[in-house]
PDB file of C-alpha atoms in Angstrom:
ATOM      1  CA  MET A   1     -50.266 180.155 117.557  1.00  0.00           C
ATOM      2  CA  LYS A   2     -48.400 179.093 114.484  1.00  0.00           C
ATOM      3  CA  MET A   3     -45.199 179.323 116.616  1.00  0.00           C
ATOM      4  CA  ARG A   4     -46.398 176.936 119.253  1.00  0.00           C
ATOM      5  CA  ARG A   5     -47.514 174.389 116.645  1.00  0.00           C
ATOM      6  CA  ARG A   6     -44.125 174.262 115.193  1.00  0.00           C
ATOM      7  CA  GLN A   7     -42.439 173.783 118.578  1.00  0.00           C
ATOM      8  CA  ARG A   8     -44.690 170.749 119.331  1.00  0.00           C
ATOM      9  CA  GLY A   9     -43.607 169.292 115.967  1.00  0.00           C
ATOM     10  CA  GLN A  10     -39.872 170.007 116.625  1.00  0.00           C
ATOM     11  CA  ARG A  11     -40.235 168.257 120.000  1.00  0.00           C
ATOM     12  CA  GLY A  12     -41.560 165.137 118.521  1.00  0.00           C
ATOM     13  CA  PHE A  13     -38.785 164.992 116.001  1.00  0.00           C
ATOM     14  CA  ALA A  14     -36.087 165.389 118.645  1.00  0.00           C
ATOM     15  CA  MET A  15     -37.775 162.660 120.731  1.00  0.00           C
ATOM     16  CA  ALA A  16     -37.755 160.349 117.542  1.00  0.00           C
ATOM     17  CA  ALA A  17     -33.912 161.166 116.856  1.00  0.00           C
ATOM     18  CA  LEU A  18     -33.103 160.588 120.548  1.00  0.00           C
ATOM     19  CA  LEU A  19     -34.807 157.081 120.091  1.00  0.00           C
ATOM     20  CA  VAL A  20     -32.949 156.153 117.116  1.00  0.00           C
ATOM     21  CA  VAL A  21     -29.654 157.291 118.674  1.00  0.00           C
ATOM     22  CA  LEU A  22     -30.407 155.109 121.838  1.00  0.00           C
ATOM     23  CA  ALA A  23     -31.357 152.187 119.581  1.00  0.00           C
ATOM     24  CA  ILE A  24     -28.051 152.467 117.799  1.00  0.00           C
ATOM     25  CA  MET A  25     -26.032 152.896 120.763  1.00  0.00           C
ATOM     26  CA  SER A  26     -27.746 149.682 122.360  1.00  0.00           C
ATOM     27  CA  LEU A  27     -26.952 147.737 119.481  1.00  0.00           C
ATOM     28  CA  MET A  28     -23.361 148.750 119.403  1.00  0.00           C
ATOM     29  CA  LEU A  29     -23.068 147.991 123.125  1.00  0.00           C
ATOM     30  CA  SER A  30     -24.727 144.573 122.623  1.00  0.00           C
ATOM     31  CA  MET A  31     -21.740 143.884 120.243  1.00  0.00           C
ATOM     32  CA  ALA A  32     -19.062 144.993 122.266  1.00  0.00           C
ATOM     33  CA  LEU A  33     -20.377 143.180 125.346  1.00  0.00           C
ATOM     34  CA  PRO A  34     -19.021 139.633 124.454  1.00  0.00           C
ATOM     35  CA  VAL A  35     -15.658 141.204 123.671  1.00  0.00           C
ATOM     36  CA  TRP A  36     -15.486 142.895 127.055  1.00  0.00           C
ATOM     37  CA  HIS A  37     -16.793 139.679 128.766  1.00  0.00           C
ATOM     38  CA  HIS A  38     -13.966 137.628 126.944  1.00  0.00           C
ATOM     39  CA  ALA A  39     -11.210 140.077 127.982  1.00  0.00           C
ATOM     40  CA  ALA A  40     -12.461 140.274 131.538  1.00  0.00           C
ATOM     41  CA  GLN A  41     -12.321 136.428 131.599  1.00  0.00           C
ATOM     42  CA  ARG A  42      -8.774 136.533 130.216  1.00  0.00           C
ATOM     43  CA  GLU A  43      -7.888 138.928 132.886  1.00  0.00           C
ATOM     44  CA  ARG A  44      -9.086 136.808 135.652  1.00  0.00           C
ATOM     45  CA  GLU A  45      -7.274 133.708 134.286  1.00  0.00           C
ATOM     46  CA  ALA A  46      -3.824 135.761 134.324  1.00  0.00           C
ATOM     47  CA  GLU A  47      -4.634 136.778 137.625  1.00  0.00           C
ATOM     48  CA  LEU A  48      -5.433 133.043 138.800  1.00  0.00           C
ATOM     49  CA  ILE A  49      -2.171 132.096 137.262  1.00  0.00           C
ATOM     50  CA  PHE A  50      -0.301 134.697 139.185  1.00  0.00           C
ATOM     51  CA  ARG A  51      -1.790 133.793 142.381  1.00  0.00           C
ATOM     52  CA  GLY A  52      -1.467 130.073 141.955  1.00  0.00           C
ATOM     53  CA  GLU A  53       2.166 130.470 141.213  1.00  0.00           C
ATOM     54  CA  GLN A  54       2.636 132.735 144.176  1.00  0.00           C
ATOM     55  CA  TYR A  55       1.304 129.800 146.327  1.00  0.00           C
ATOM     56  CA  ALA A  56       3.647 127.364 144.619  1.00  0.00           C
ATOM     57  CA  ARG A  57       6.619 129.768 145.096  1.00  0.00           C
ATOM     58  CA  ALA A  58       5.713 130.210 148.848  1.00  0.00           C
ATOM     59  CA  ILE A  59       5.483 126.595 149.384  1.00  0.00           C
ATOM     60  CA  MET A  60       8.947 126.126 147.599  1.00  0.00           C
ATOM     61  CA  LEU A  61      10.437 128.842 149.823  1.00  0.00           C
ATOM     62  CA  TYR A  62       8.891 127.214 152.921  1.00  0.00           C
ATOM     63  CA  GLN A  63      10.442 123.912 151.931  1.00  0.00           C
ATOM     64  CA  ARG A  64      13.927 125.581 151.477  1.00  0.00           C
ATOM     65  CA  GLN A  65      13.764 126.889 155.019  1.00  0.00           C
ATOM     66  CA  THR A  66      12.356 123.706 156.530  1.00  0.00           C
ATOM     67  CA  PRO A  67      13.617 120.852 154.380  1.00  0.00           C
ATOM     68  CA  GLY A  68      11.210 117.996 153.751  1.00  0.00           C
ATOM     69  CA  ALA A  69       8.353 119.733 155.334  1.00  0.00           C
ATOM     70  CA  TYR A  70       5.270 121.228 153.991  1.00  0.00           C
ATOM     71  CA  PRO A  71       3.164 124.110 155.478  1.00  0.00           C
ATOM     72  CA  PRO A  72       0.574 122.939 157.703  1.00  0.00           C
ATOM     73  CA  ASP A  73      -1.845 126.021 156.667  1.00  0.00           C
ATOM     74  CA  VAL A  74      -1.875 129.082 154.480  1.00  0.00           C
ATOM     75  CA  ASP A  75      -1.554 131.245 157.624  1.00  0.00           C
ATOM     76  CA  THR A  76       1.774 129.640 158.342  1.00  0.00           C
ATOM     77  CA  LEU A  77       2.813 130.824 154.869  1.00  0.00           C
ATOM     78  CA  VAL A  78       1.633 134.509 155.508  1.00  0.00           C
ATOM     79  CA  GLU A  79       3.086 134.671 158.951  1.00  0.00           C
ATOM     80  CA  GLY A  80       6.343 133.405 157.843  1.00  0.00           C
ATOM     81  CA  ARG A  81       6.295 135.891 155.049  1.00  0.00           C
ATOM     82  CA  PHE A  82       6.608 133.412 152.260  1.00  0.00           C
ATOM     83  CA  LEU A  83       3.319 134.619 151.058  1.00  0.00           C
ATOM     84  CA  ARG A  84       2.412 138.394 151.006  1.00  0.00           C
ATOM     85  CA  ARG A  85      -1.364 137.486 151.905  1.00  0.00           C
ATOM     86  CA  ALA A  86      -3.795 134.737 151.471  1.00  0.00           C
ATOM     87  CA  TYR A  87      -5.019 135.135 147.818  1.00  0.00           C
ATOM     88  CA  ARG A  88      -8.472 134.685 146.774  1.00  0.00           C
ATOM     89  CA  ASP A  89      -9.561 132.500 143.774  1.00  0.00           C
ATOM     90  CA  PRO A  90     -10.486 134.938 141.097  1.00  0.00           C
ATOM     91  CA  MET A  91     -12.591 132.260 139.396  1.00  0.00           C
ATOM     92  CA  THR A  92     -14.963 131.415 142.088  1.00  0.00           C
ATOM     93  CA  ALA A  93     -17.530 133.615 143.941  1.00  0.00           C
ATOM     94  CA  GLY A  94     -16.252 132.272 147.296  1.00  0.00           C
ATOM     95  CA  GLY A  95     -12.817 132.857 146.472  1.00  0.00           C
ATOM     96  CA  GLU A  96     -11.377 130.056 148.122  1.00  0.00           C
ATOM     97  CA  PHE A  97      -8.662 127.948 146.846  1.00  0.00           C
ATOM     98  CA  ARG A  98      -8.985 124.056 147.159  1.00  0.00           C
ATOM     99  CA  LEU A  99      -5.999 122.838 148.939  1.00  0.00           C
ATOM    100  CA  ILE A 100      -3.883 119.987 147.703  1.00  0.00           C
ATOM    101  CA  LEU A 101      -2.560 117.967 150.613  1.00  0.00           C
ATOM    102  CA  GLN A 102       0.733 116.220 151.197  1.00  0.00           C
ATOM    103  CA  SER A 103      -1.052 112.752 151.493  1.00  0.00           C
ATOM    104  CA  GLU A 104      -2.097 113.079 147.959  1.00  0.00           C
ATOM    105  CA  LEU A 105       1.386 113.434 146.516  1.00  0.00           C
ATOM    106  CA  SER A 106       2.453 109.831 146.777  1.00  0.00           C
ATOM    107  CA  GLU A 107      -0.634 108.542 144.895  1.00  0.00           C
ATOM    108  CA  PHE A 108       0.142 110.662 141.927  1.00  0.00           C
ATOM    109  CA  GLY A 109       4.015 110.414 141.595  1.00  0.00           C
ATOM    110  CA  GLY A 110       4.600 113.998 142.981  1.00  0.00           C
ATOM    111  CA  ALA A 111       7.172 114.987 145.587  1.00  0.00           C
ATOM    112  CA  GLY A 112       7.128 112.576 148.525  1.00  0.00           C
ATOM    113  CA  GLY A 113       6.988 113.754 152.169  1.00  0.00           C
ATOM    114  CA  ASP A 114      10.697 114.047 152.463  1.00  0.00           C
ATOM    115  CA  GLY A 115      11.067 116.210 149.320  1.00  0.00           C
ATOM    116  CA  SER A 116      12.349 113.426 147.144  1.00  0.00           C
ATOM    117  CA  PRO A 117      10.366 112.410 143.907  1.00  0.00           C
ATOM    118  CA  ALA A 118       7.619 109.991 144.567  1.00  0.00           C
ATOM    119  CA  GLY A 119       8.263 109.613 148.125  1.00  0.00           C
ATOM    120  CA  GLY A 120      11.362 107.657 147.687  1.00  0.00           C
ATOM    121  CA  ALA A 121      15.169 108.319 147.820  1.00  0.00           C
ATOM    122  CA  SER A 122      15.785 107.493 144.115  1.00  0.00           C
ATOM    123  CA  PRO A 123      14.372 109.220 140.976  1.00  0.00           C
ATOM    124  CA  GLU A 124      12.702 105.902 139.935  1.00  0.00           C
ATOM    125  CA  ALA A 125       9.065 106.180 140.337  1.00  0.00           C
ATOM    126  CA  ARG A 126       6.851 103.381 141.733  1.00  0.00           C
ATOM    127  CA  ASP A 127       5.357 102.826 138.092  1.00  0.00           C
ATOM    128  CA  GLY A 128       8.899 101.986 137.061  1.00  0.00           C
ATOM    129  CA  THR A 129       9.372 105.072 134.751  1.00  0.00           C
ATOM    130  CA  ARG A 130      12.316 107.407 135.451  1.00  0.00           C
ATOM    131  CA  ARG A 131      11.607 111.095 136.567  1.00  0.00           C
ATOM    132  CA  SER A 132      14.306 113.915 136.134  1.00  0.00           C
ATOM    133  CA  GLU A 133      15.288 116.024 139.024  1.00  0.00           C
ATOM    134  CA  ASP A 134      13.095 118.663 137.736  1.00  0.00           C
ATOM    135  CA  ASP A 135       9.809 116.830 138.664  1.00  0.00           C
ATOM    136  CA  ALA A 136      10.882 116.980 142.307  1.00  0.00           C
ATOM    137  CA  GLY A 137       8.768 119.838 143.272  1.00  0.00           C
ATOM    138  CA  ASP A 138      11.427 122.572 143.218  1.00  0.00           C
ATOM    139  CA  ARG A 139       9.354 124.778 140.700  1.00  0.00           C
ATOM    140  CA  PRO A 140       5.671 126.176 140.439  1.00  0.00           C
ATOM    141  CA  GLY A 141       3.174 123.648 138.891  1.00  0.00           C
ATOM    142  CA  PHE A 142       5.114 120.430 139.671  1.00  0.00           C
ATOM    143  CA  LEU A 143       1.989 118.543 140.648  1.00  0.00           C
ATOM    144  CA  GLN A 144       0.662 117.198 137.330  1.00  0.00           C
ATOM    145  CA  GLY A 145      -2.350 115.042 137.365  1.00  0.00           C
ATOM    146  CA  VAL A 146      -3.191 115.415 141.059  1.00  0.00           C
ATOM    147  CA  ARG A 147      -6.978 115.341 141.704  1.00  0.00           C
ATOM    148  CA  PRO A 148      -7.045 117.234 145.119  1.00  0.00           C
ATOM    149  CA  PHE A 149      -9.651 116.398 147.989  1.00  0.00           C
ATOM    150  CA  ALA A 150     -12.780 118.929 147.959  1.00  0.00           C
ATOM    151  CA  ASN A 151     -11.705 120.272 151.345  1.00  0.00           C
ATOM    152  CA  ARG A 152      -9.527 119.251 154.227  1.00  0.00           C
ATOM    153  CA  ASP A 153     -12.266 117.075 155.968  1.00  0.00           C
ATOM    154  CA  GLU A 154     -12.049 114.410 153.205  1.00  0.00           C
ATOM    155  CA  ARG A 155      -9.166 112.595 154.612  1.00  0.00           C
ATOM    156  CA  GLU A 156      -7.520 109.321 154.091  1.00  0.00           C
ATOM    157  CA  PRO A 157      -8.456 106.284 156.197  1.00  0.00           C
ATOM    158  CA  GLY A 158      -5.568 106.998 158.811  1.00  0.00           C
ATOM    159  CA  GLY A 159      -7.441 110.210 159.613  1.00  0.00           C
ATOM    160  CA  VAL A 160      -4.641 112.663 158.767  1.00  0.00           C
ATOM    161  CA  ALA A 161      -4.635 114.509 155.357  1.00  0.00           C
ATOM    162  CA  GLY A 162      -1.408 116.015 155.587  1.00  0.00           C
ATOM    163  CA  ASN A 163       0.181 119.567 154.984  1.00  0.00           C
ATOM    164  CA  ILE A 164      -0.324 121.903 151.973  1.00  0.00           C
ATOM    165  CA  ALA A 165       1.519 120.882 148.907  1.00  0.00           C
ATOM    166  CA  GLY A 166      -0.248 122.997 146.407  1.00  0.00           C
ATOM    167  CA  VAL A 167      -3.417 124.765 145.567  1.00  0.00           C
ATOM    168  CA  VAL A 168      -6.100 124.536 142.648  1.00  0.00           C
ATOM    169  CA  SER A 169      -9.107 126.556 141.765  1.00  0.00           C
ATOM    170  CA  ARG A 170     -12.509 125.185 142.806  1.00  0.00           C
ATOM    171  CA  SER A 171     -14.047 126.299 139.372  1.00  0.00           C
ATOM    172  CA  GLU A 172     -15.239 123.681 137.230  1.00  0.00           C
ATOM    173  CA  GLU A 173     -15.654 125.908 134.229  1.00  0.00           C
ATOM    174  CA  ALA A 174     -13.720 125.576 131.058  1.00  0.00           C
ATOM    175  CA  SER A 175     -10.904 128.048 130.503  1.00  0.00           C
ATOM    176  CA  ILE A 176     -10.221 130.390 127.480  1.00  0.00           C
ATOM    177  CA  ALA A 177      -6.456 129.797 127.538  1.00  0.00           C
ATOM    178  CA  LEU A 178      -4.555 126.421 128.205  1.00  0.00           C
ATOM    179  CA  TYR A 179      -2.148 126.126 131.226  1.00  0.00           C
ATOM    180  CA  LYS A 180       0.052 123.392 131.088  1.00  0.00           C
ATOM    181  CA  GLY A 181      -2.241 121.534 128.571  1.00  0.00           C
ATOM    182  CA  GLN A 182      -5.012 121.621 130.893  1.00  0.00           C
ATOM    183  CA  SER A 183      -8.483 123.396 129.864  1.00  0.00           C
ATOM    184  CA  LYS A 184     -10.467 123.551 133.135  1.00  0.00           C
ATOM    185  CA  TYR A 185      -9.626 125.824 136.040  1.00  0.00           C
ATOM    186  CA  SER A 186      -9.906 122.830 138.263  1.00  0.00           C
ATOM    187  CA  ASP A 187      -7.235 120.975 136.527  1.00  0.00           C
ATOM    188  CA  TRP A 188      -4.727 123.952 136.929  1.00  0.00           C
ATOM    189  CA  VAL A 189      -2.663 122.654 139.589  1.00  0.00           C
ATOM    190  CA  PHE A 190      -0.099 124.997 141.426  1.00  0.00           C
TER     191      PHE A 190
END
């Protein structure tokens, strides 16, 4: 009889020790969770930059092969082997990048439809400021300050929105890192 009473007491002690260990582990896990979340977000940001620059590079290569032209859609870039595959936006649940259309470039001083700066033959912009040849869209991230359409259905009054000139994330969240001085994913233009 005495032996059974000791075993019952020992089982209660083991259960209490297990509860204390579980409480300590959950406390440590709750401290580590924000660090893991932060690291995961930084990883997704790095992936967003990589994928966005892949799109910018693919558009640049397309323009080298067909001077003055922009690709009509992402499938053209994939089929022409300028882009390995249609990448997904890692910052949004839907995974679709917002497309920056060619018709938006002249409004914001980007490369024009003929590949020249600001849509004209000279490096002098419409606002009178001088742009260097580097601004002409021959490198990733050349579309600074462009506010893209929400989707391809939002077209200019003429009815044609134009071909793809770049991509941007649809996420409106604030980023951890800065990319070209921008702190929101929707401002990271590629």
